[in-house]
XYZ file of C-alpha atoms in Angstrom:
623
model
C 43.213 -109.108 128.198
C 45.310 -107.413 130.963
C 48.802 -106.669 130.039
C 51.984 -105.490 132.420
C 51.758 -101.247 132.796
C 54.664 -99.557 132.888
C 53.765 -98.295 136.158
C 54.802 -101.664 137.577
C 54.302 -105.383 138.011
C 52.320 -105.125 141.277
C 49.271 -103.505 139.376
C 49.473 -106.463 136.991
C 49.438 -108.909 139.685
C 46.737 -107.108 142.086
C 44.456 -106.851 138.143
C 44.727 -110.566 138.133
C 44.487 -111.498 141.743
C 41.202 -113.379 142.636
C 40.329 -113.924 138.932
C 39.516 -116.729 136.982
C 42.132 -116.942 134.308
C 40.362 -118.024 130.944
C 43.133 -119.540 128.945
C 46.068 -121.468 130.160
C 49.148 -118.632 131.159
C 52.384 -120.166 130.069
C 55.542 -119.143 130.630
C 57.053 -118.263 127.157
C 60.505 -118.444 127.976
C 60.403 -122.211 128.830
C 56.488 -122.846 126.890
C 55.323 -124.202 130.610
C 52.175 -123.473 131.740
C 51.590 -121.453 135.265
C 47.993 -121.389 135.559
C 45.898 -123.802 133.770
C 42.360 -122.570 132.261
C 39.229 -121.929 134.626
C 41.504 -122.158 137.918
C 41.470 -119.102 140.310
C 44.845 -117.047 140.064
C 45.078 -117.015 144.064
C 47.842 -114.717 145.757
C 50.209 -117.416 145.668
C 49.709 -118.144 141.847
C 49.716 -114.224 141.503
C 53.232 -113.818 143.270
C 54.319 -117.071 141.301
C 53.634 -115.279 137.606
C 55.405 -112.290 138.868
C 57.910 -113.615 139.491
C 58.258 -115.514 136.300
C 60.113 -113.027 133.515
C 58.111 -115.367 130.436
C 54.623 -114.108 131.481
C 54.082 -110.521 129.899
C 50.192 -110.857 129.718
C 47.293 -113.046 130.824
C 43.430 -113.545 129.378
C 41.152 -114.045 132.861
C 37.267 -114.058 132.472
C 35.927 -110.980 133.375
C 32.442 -109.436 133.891
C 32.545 -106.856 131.271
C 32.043 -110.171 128.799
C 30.001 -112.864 130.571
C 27.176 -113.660 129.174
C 24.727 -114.619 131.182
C 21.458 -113.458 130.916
C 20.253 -112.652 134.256
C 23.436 -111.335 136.996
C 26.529 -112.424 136.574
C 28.247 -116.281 136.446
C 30.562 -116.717 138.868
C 33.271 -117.737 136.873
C 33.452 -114.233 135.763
C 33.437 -112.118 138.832
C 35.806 -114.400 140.703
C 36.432 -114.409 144.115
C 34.207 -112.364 146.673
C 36.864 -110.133 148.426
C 35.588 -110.203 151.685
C 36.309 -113.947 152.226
C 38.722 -114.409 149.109
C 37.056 -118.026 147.751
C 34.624 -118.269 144.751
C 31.602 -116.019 145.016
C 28.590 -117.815 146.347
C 25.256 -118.133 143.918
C 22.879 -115.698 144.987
C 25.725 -113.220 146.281
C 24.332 -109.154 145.774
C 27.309 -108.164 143.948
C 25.989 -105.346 142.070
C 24.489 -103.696 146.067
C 28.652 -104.803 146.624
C 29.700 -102.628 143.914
C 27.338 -99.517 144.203
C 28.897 -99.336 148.103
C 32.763 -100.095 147.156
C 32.353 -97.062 144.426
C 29.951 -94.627 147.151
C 31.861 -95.461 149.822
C 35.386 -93.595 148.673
C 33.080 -90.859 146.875
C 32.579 -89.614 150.395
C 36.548 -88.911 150.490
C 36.813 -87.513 146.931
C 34.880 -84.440 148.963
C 36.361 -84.971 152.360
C 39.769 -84.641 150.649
C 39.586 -81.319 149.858
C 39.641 -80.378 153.212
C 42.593 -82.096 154.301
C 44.609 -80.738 151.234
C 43.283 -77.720 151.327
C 41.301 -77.598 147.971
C 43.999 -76.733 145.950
C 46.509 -78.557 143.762
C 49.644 -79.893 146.122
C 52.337 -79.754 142.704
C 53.356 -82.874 140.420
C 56.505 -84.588 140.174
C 59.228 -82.423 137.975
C 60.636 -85.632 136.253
C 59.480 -89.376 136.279
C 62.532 -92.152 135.111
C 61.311 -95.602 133.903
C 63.143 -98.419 134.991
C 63.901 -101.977 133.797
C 61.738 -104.855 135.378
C 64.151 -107.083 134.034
C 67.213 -107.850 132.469
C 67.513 -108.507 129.139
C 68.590 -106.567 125.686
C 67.335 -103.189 124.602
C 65.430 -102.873 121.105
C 64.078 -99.491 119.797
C 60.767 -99.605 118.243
C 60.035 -95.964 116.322
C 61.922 -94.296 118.036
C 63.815 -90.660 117.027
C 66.251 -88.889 118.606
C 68.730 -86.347 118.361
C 72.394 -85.339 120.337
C 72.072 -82.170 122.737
C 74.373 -81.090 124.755
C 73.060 -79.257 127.918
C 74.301 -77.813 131.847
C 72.781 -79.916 134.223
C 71.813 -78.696 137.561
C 75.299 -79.221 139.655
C 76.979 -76.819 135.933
C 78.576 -79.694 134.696
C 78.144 -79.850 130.537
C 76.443 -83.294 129.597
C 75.484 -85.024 126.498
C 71.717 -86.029 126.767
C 69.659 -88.160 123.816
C 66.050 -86.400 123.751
C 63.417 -87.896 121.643
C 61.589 -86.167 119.006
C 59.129 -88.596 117.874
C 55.674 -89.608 119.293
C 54.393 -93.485 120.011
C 58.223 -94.499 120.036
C 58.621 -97.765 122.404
C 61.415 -99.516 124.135
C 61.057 -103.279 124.226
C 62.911 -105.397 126.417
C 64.048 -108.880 124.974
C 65.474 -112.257 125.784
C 69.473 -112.176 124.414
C 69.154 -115.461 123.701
C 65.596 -116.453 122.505
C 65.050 -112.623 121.429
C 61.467 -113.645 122.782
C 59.591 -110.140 124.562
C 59.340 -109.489 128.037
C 58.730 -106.040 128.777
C 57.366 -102.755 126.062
C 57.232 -99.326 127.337
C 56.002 -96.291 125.435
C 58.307 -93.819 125.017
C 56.628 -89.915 125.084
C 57.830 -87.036 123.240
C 60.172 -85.355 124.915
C 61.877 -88.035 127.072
C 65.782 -88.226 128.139
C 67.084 -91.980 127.100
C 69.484 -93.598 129.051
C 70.265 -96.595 127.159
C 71.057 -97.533 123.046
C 69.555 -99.671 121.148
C 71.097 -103.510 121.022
C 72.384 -102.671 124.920
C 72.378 -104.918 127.572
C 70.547 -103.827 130.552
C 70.588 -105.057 134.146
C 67.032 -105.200 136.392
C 65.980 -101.638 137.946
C 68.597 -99.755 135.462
C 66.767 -96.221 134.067
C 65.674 -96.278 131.089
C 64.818 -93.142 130.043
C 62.983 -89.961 132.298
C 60.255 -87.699 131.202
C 58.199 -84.696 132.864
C 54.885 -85.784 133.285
C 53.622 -82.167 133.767
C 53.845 -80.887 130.458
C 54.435 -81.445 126.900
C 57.428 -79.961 125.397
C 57.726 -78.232 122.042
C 61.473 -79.520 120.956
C 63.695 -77.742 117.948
C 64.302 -80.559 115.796
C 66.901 -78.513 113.182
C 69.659 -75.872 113.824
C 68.644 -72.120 113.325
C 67.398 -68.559 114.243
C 64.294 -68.593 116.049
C 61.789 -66.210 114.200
C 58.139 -64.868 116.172
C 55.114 -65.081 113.559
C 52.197 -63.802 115.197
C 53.939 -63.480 118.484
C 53.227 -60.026 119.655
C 53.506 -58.604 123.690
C 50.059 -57.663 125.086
C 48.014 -59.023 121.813
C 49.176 -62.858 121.962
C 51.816 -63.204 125.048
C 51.334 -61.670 128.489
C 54.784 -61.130 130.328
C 54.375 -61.928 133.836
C 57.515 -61.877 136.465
C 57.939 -65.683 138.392
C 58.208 -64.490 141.851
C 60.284 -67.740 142.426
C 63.102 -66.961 140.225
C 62.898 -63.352 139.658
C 62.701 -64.245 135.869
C 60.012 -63.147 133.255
C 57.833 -65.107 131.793
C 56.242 -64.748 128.360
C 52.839 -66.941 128.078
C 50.640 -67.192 125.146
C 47.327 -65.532 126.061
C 43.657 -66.200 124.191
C 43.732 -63.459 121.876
C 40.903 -64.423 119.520
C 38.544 -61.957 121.136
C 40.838 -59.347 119.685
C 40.869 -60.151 116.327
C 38.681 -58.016 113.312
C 36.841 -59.224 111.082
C 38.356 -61.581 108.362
C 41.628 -61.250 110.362
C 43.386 -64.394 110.834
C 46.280 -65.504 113.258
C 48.235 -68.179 114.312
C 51.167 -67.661 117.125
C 53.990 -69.902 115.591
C 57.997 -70.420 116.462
C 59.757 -70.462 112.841
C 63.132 -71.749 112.400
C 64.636 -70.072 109.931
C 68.133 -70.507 108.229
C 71.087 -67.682 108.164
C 69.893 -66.627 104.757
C 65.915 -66.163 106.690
C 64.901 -69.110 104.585
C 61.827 -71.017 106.694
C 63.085 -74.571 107.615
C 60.793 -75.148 110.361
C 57.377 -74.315 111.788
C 55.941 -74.991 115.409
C 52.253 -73.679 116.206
C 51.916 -72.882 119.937
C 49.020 -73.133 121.624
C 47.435 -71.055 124.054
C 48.925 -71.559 128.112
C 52.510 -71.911 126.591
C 55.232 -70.599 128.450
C 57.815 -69.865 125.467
C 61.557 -70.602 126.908
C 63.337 -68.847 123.788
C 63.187 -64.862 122.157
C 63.041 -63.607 118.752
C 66.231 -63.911 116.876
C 67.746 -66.559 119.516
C 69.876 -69.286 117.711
C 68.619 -72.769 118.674
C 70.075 -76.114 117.958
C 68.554 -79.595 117.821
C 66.996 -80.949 121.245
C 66.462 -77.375 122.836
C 63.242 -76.555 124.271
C 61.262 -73.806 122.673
C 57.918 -73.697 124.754
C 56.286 -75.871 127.324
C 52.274 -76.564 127.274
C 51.025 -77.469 130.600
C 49.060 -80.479 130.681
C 45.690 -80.431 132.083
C 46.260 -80.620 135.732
C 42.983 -81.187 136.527
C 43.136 -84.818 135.211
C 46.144 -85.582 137.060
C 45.658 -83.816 140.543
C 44.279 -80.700 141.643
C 41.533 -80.015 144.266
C 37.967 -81.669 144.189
C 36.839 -80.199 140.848
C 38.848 -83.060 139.767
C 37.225 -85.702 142.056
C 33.185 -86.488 142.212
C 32.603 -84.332 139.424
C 34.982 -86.211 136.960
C 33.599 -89.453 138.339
C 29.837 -88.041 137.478
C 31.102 -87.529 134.200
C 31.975 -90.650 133.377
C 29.260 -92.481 135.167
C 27.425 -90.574 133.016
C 28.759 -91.043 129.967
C 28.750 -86.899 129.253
C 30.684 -85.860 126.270
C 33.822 -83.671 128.235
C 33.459 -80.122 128.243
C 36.978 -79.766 125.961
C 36.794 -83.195 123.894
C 39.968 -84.124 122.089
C 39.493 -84.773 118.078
C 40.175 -88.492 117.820
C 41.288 -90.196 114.331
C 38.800 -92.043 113.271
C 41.691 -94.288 110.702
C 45.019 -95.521 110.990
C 46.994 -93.061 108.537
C 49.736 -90.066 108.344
C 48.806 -86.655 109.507
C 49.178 -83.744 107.517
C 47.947 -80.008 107.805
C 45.647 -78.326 105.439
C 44.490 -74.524 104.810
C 43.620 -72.639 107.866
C 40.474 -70.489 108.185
C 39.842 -67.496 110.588
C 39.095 -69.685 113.609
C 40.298 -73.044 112.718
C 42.788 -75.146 110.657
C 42.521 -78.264 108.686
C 44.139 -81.754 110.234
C 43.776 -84.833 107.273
C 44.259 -88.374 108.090
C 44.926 -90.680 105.134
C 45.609 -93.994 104.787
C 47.478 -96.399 102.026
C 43.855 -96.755 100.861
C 43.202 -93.394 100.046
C 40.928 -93.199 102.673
C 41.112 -89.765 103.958
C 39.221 -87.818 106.731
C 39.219 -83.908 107.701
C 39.065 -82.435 110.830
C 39.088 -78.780 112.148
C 40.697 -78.120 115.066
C 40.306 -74.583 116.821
C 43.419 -72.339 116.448
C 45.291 -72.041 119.790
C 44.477 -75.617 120.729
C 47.386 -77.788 121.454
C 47.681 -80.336 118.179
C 49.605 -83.423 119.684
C 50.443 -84.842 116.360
C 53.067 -83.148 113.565
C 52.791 -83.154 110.343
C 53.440 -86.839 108.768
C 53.161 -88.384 112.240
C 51.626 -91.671 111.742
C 48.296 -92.141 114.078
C 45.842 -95.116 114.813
C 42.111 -95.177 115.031
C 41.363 -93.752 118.518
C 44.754 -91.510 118.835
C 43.996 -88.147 120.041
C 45.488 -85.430 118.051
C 44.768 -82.768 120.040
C 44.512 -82.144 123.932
C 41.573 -82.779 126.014
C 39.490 -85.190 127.643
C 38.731 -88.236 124.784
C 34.490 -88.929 124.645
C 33.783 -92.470 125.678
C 30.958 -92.092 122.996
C 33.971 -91.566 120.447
C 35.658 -94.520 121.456
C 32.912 -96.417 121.628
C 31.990 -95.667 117.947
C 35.868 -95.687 116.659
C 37.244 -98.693 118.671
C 33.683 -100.422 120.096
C 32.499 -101.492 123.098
C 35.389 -103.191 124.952
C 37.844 -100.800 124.110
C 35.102 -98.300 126.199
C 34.684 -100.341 128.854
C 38.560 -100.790 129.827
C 38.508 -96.723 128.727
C 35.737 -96.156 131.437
C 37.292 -98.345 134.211
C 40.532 -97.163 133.835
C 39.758 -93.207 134.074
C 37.678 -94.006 137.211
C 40.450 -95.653 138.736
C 42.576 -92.835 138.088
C 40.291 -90.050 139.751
C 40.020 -92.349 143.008
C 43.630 -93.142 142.922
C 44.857 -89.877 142.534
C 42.590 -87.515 144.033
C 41.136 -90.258 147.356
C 44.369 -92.653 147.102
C 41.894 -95.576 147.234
C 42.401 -98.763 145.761
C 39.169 -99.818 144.488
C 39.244 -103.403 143.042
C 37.844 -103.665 139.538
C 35.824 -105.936 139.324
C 33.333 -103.340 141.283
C 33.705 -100.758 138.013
C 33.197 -103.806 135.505
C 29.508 -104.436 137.289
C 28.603 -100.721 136.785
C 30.175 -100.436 133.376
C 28.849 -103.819 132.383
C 25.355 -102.298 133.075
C 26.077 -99.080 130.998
C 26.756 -101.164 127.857
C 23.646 -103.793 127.724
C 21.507 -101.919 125.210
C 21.351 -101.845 121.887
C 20.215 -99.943 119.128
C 18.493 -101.789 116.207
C 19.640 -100.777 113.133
C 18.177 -103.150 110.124
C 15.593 -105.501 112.047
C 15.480 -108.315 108.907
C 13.034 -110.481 109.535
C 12.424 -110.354 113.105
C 9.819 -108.863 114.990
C 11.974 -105.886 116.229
C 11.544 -102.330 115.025
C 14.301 -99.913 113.618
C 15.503 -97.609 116.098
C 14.510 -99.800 118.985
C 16.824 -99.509 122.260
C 16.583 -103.662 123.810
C 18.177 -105.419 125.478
C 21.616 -107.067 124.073
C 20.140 -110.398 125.253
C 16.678 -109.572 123.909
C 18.311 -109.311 120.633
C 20.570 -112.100 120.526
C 16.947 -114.187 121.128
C 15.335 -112.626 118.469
C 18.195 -113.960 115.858
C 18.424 -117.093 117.798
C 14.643 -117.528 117.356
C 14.806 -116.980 113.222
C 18.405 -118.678 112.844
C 16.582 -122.198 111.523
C 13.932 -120.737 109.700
C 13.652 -119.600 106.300
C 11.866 -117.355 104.153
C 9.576 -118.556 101.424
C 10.129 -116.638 97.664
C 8.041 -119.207 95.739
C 5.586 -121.790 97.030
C 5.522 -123.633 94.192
C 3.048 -126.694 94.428
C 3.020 -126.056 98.228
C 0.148 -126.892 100.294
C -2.619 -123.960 101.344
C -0.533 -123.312 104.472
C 2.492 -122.428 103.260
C 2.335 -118.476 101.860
C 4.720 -115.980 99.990
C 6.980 -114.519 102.051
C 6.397 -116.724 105.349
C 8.990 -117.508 107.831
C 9.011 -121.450 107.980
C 11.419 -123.887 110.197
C 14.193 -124.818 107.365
C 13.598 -128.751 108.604
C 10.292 -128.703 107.784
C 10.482 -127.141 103.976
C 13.319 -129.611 103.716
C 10.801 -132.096 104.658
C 8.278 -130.685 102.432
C 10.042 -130.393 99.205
C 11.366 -134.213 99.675
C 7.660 -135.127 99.480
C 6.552 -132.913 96.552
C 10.154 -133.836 94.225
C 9.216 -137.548 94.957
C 5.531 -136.588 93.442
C 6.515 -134.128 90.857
C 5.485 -131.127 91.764
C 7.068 -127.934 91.928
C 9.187 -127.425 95.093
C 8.949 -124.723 97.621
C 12.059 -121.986 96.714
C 13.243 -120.405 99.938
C 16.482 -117.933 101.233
C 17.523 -117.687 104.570
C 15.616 -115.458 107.558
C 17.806 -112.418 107.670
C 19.224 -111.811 110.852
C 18.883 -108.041 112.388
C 21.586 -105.522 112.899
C 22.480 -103.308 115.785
C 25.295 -101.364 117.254
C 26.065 -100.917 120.937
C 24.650 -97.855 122.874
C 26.337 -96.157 126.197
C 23.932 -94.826 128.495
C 25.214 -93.141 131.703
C 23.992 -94.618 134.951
C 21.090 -92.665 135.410
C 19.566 -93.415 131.742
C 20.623 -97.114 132.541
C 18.413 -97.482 135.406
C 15.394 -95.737 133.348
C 15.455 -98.591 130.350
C 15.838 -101.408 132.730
C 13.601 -104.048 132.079
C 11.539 -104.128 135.117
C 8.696 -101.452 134.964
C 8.376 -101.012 138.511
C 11.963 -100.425 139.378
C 12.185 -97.913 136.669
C 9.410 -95.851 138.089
C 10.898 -95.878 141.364
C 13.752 -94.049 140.267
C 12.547 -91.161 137.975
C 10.345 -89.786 135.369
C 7.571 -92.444 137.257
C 4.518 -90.851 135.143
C 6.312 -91.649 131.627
C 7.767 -94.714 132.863
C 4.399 -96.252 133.741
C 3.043 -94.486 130.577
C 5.278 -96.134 128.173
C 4.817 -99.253 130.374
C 0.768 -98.830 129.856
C 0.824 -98.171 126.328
C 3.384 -101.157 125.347
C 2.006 -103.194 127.096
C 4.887 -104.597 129.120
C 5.411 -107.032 131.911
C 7.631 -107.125 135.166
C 8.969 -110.335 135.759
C 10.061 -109.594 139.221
C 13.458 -110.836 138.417
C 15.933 -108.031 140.174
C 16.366 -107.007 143.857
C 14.871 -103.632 143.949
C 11.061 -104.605 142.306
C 10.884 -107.209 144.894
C 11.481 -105.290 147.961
C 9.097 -102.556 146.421
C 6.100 -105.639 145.865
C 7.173 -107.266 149.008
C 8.314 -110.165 148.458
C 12.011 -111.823 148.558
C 14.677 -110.461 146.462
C 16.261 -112.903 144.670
C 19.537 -112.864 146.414
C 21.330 -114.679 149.023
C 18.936 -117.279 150.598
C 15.772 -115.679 148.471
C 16.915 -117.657 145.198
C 14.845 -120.221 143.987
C 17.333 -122.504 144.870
C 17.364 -122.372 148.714
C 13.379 -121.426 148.732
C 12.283 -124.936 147.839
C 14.281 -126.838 150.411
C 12.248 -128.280 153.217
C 13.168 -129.588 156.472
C 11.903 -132.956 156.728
C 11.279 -135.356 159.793
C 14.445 -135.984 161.937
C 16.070 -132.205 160.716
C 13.098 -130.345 161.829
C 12.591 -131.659 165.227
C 16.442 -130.695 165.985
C 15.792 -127.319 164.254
C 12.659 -127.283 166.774
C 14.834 -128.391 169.471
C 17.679 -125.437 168.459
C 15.335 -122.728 168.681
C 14.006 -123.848 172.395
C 17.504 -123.671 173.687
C 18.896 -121.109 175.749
C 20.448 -118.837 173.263
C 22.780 -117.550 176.839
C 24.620 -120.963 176.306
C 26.662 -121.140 173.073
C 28.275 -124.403 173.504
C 24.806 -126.147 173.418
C 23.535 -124.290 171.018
C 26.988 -125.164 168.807
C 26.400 -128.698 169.722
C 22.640 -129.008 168.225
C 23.857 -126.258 165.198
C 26.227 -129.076 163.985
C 23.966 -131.937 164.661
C 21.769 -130.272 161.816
C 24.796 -129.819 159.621
């Protein structure tokens, strides 16, 4: 389901370019419909549902859920890019994939040098402007007055907000219907109230993409708690500004035994009563001193934000990409909620303090976060399963088990993206990272096998298992056999038509009938396996002892007993024989040139290959 980013309607327009759109897209201003079900969204269409304000998302078939068994329908990948019409059966899209993803990997390295390895500097401040007109409605959003100098000395009146997850949604004044939502970050200068009236390409409101500001909320005194020079903070002089600079340092290699701290910014009242309390992480630069009086909507520290994600040299490129690819739990992970619910802070040990997520329910889950890592969310904050609450790179495997599989996959495809966009400015379309990531996500892991033949623990195929539920969905399992003939056992499977049949024929004598419950069906739960692991569990035996591990492969192969099908590209050209792409499918190997069309093929091979226009002239004769 792609929806409009705020980064822009031309990244919603190339996402659905070339794509098959799966439901009809209709204009919800005037309820018309622009594309109709299973038609490819060409350029034109593309530029045509741009340009229409009604159209805020669209649902196109896509890769990461076809179903096919074997490759990839059509339908679902769309158009092949290098001749823009519906791919052809038989096309090597995955071989198309591999290349458009190694390709630019070249550059992620190659970049370096032209850059010269080292990050080039982010923008200071990003604004966010309207892609249409239309009237302004706040959506949790909290703000407060502050006046401030700007840069040219003159005194303005700026509305910062305070709040996390707060959007701006754009709306039709007359229908009130939705046409544009951007999330607002913490932090961010609004331009606008709610209720305006704003005109296409007005700012919204501007933000600093570079860091993540730690904003007084209350009037008061600024008090240091565990803020001491050359044990927590490290003065250092900018040699830009001449100015010094007070940075909180790692300083829980200095601590003694049982010792606990915490470096926090209190606000305090005029009688020294505590009002507020801000815990700063390590790698803030505080921007106030002890004692300073503060008033709501100053800035008290800045955290930089991990520039290695957004820029940097090529420690940010191939090696992030790896990652991913290989589904590798980050270095740093971020603690993710695993509930929707309201944050709130519990005791604090030596090392690490207490975050609790609870719900209406009285669901509640505890996490403990390291001290000096930056906590994103403040207490009461209201979070959703999958929220980060602290900084760092998010697990897929996390995701995956909080939010499920196609919340991972558009997770996945959209970090990869990122690293080639940022760090090799390619566009890479993504269709090519759906065929990868499709691959990534096919097993599963058996949980409860019912009654089917498959084995707790067991890592199949997800078409393997959807078979083995299809194949006990009509059957039954037998509790009593009553006055059943010989055949018919205690706790058999049996075809449900043929019990029904059965205990027709002993009611009409009788007898005592045949009591039954249905087959249960097995359980699983999705598995992500990085690339490399991916290629190991493939089906084919021979391809996965090509790659790696060939002794255990073949082992395990031996010992279960297994059989290669031939059915993929790389087992074939191994054996020798035709891969099963292009003209090797079974379709186009069991046409035959017959009579009339294979003396002219005779003929076309004969002639003189110097003289095109006769050899064009017998070429279309055959056509």
């Amino acid at each position: 389901n792609i929806e409009e980013e705020t980064s822009g309607q031309i990244k919603f327009r190339e996402k659905i370019k070339g794509r098959v759109a799966a439901r009809d897209i209709y204009d919800s201003l005037n309820n018309s419909v622009v594309v109709k079900s299973g038609e490819i969204i060409t350029e034109e269409l593309a530029e045509l549902i741009q340009e229409t304000a009604g159209v805020e998302e669209a649902e196109i078939r896509s890769v990461l859920t076809c179903e096919a068994k074997i490759g990839i329908c059509s339908k679902c990948y769309g158009t092949n890019l290098a001749v823009h019409q519906l791919v052809e059966i038989g096309e090597a899209v995955g071989v198309i994939a591999a290349q458009s993803i190694g390709e630019p990997g070249t550059q992620l390295t190659l970049r370096t040098f032209h850059q010269g390895g080292t990050a080039q500097g982010g923008i200071s401040e990003t604004e966010t402007k309207a892609f249409y007109e239309g009237q302004v409605r706040f959506e949790d959003i909290k703000t407060v007055e502050h006046n401030a100098v700007n840069e040219d000395g003159v005194e303005e009146n700026r509305t910062i907000v305070i709040q996390k997850n707060g959007k701006i949604n754009i709306t039709d004044p007359e229908s009130g219907k939705l046409l544009k939502r951007y999330l607002v970050p913490h932090g961010a200068h609004i331009y606008c109230n709610d209720g305006d009236l704003v005109r296409k390409e007005q700012v919204l409101f501007s933000s600093e993409p570079n860091s993540t500001q730690i904003i007084a909320e209350i009037p008061g005194f600024i008090k240091f708690a565990d803020i001491e020079k050359g044990v927590t903070y490290k003065e250092e002089i900018d040699p830009q500004t001449g100015f010094a600079q007070h940075t909180i340092i790692n300083w829980r290699s200095k601590l003694r035994a049982n010792e606990t701290r915490e470096p926090r910014l209190v606000i305090v009242d005029e009688s020294g009563e505590i009002r507020k309390t801000y815990p700063v992480p390590i790698k803030s630069n505080l921007y106030v001193e002890d004692g300073q009086k503060v008033v709501p909507g100053d800035i008290m520290a800045k955290v930089p934000r991990n520039l290695d994600r957004v820029g940097g040299d090529i420690t940010a490129g191939l090696p992030k990409v790896t990652e991913l690819f290989e589904a590798r739990i980050p270095s740093d992970p971020a603690i993710v909620s695993e509930i929707d619910g309201y944050v709130s802070f519990g005791s604090q040990r030596r090392s690490s303090k207490e975050i609790k997520v609870k719900n209406d329910f009285g669901e509640e889950k505890v996490y403990y976060v390291q001290v000096g890592k930056h906590v994103l969310a403040n207490e009461g904050d209201e979070v959703k399963a999958g929220d980060p609450m602290t900084d760092g790179a998010i697990s897929p495997q996390d995701i995956l088990r909080i939010q499920g599989p196609n919340a991972v996959q558009q997770y996945l495809v959209n970090e990869i993206q990122k690293v080639y966009q940022i760090n090799a400015g390619v566009e890479i379309n993504d269709k090519h990272l759906e065929v990868i990531v499709r691959q990534m996500l096919q097993k599963v892991r058996v949980e409860e096998p019912g009654d089917t033949d498959l084995l707790p623990g067991d890592l199949i195929d997800r078409s393997a298992f959807v078979e083995a539920n299809e194949g006990i969905a009509e059957k039954v399992r037998i509790t009593e056999r009553g006055d059943a003939p010989a055949r018919i056992q205690d706790n058999q499977l049996q075809k449900m038509r043929d019990i029904a049949k059965l205990n027709r024929e002993l009611r009409k004598n009788g007898k005592n009938m045949i009591a039954f419950e249905p087959a249960l069906q097995a359980t699983s739960h999705p598995v992500l396996l990085g690339i490399t692991s991916a290629a190991l569990q493939t089906e084919s035996v021979i391809s996965a002892a090509s790659f790696q591990e060939t002794t255990k492969v073949l082992t395990d192969a031996a010992v279960a007993g297994k059989v290669d099908f031939l059915a993929g590209l790389k087992e074939n050209v191994i054996v020798g024989k035709l891969i099963p792409a292009g003209t090797g499918i079974k379709k186009y190997r069991s046409i035959k040139l017959t009579g009339e069309a294979q003396e002219i093929s005779e003929n076309a091979e004969a002639t003189d290959t110097e003289n095109p226009a006769d050899r064009e002239s017998v070429l279309s004769e055959i056509e």
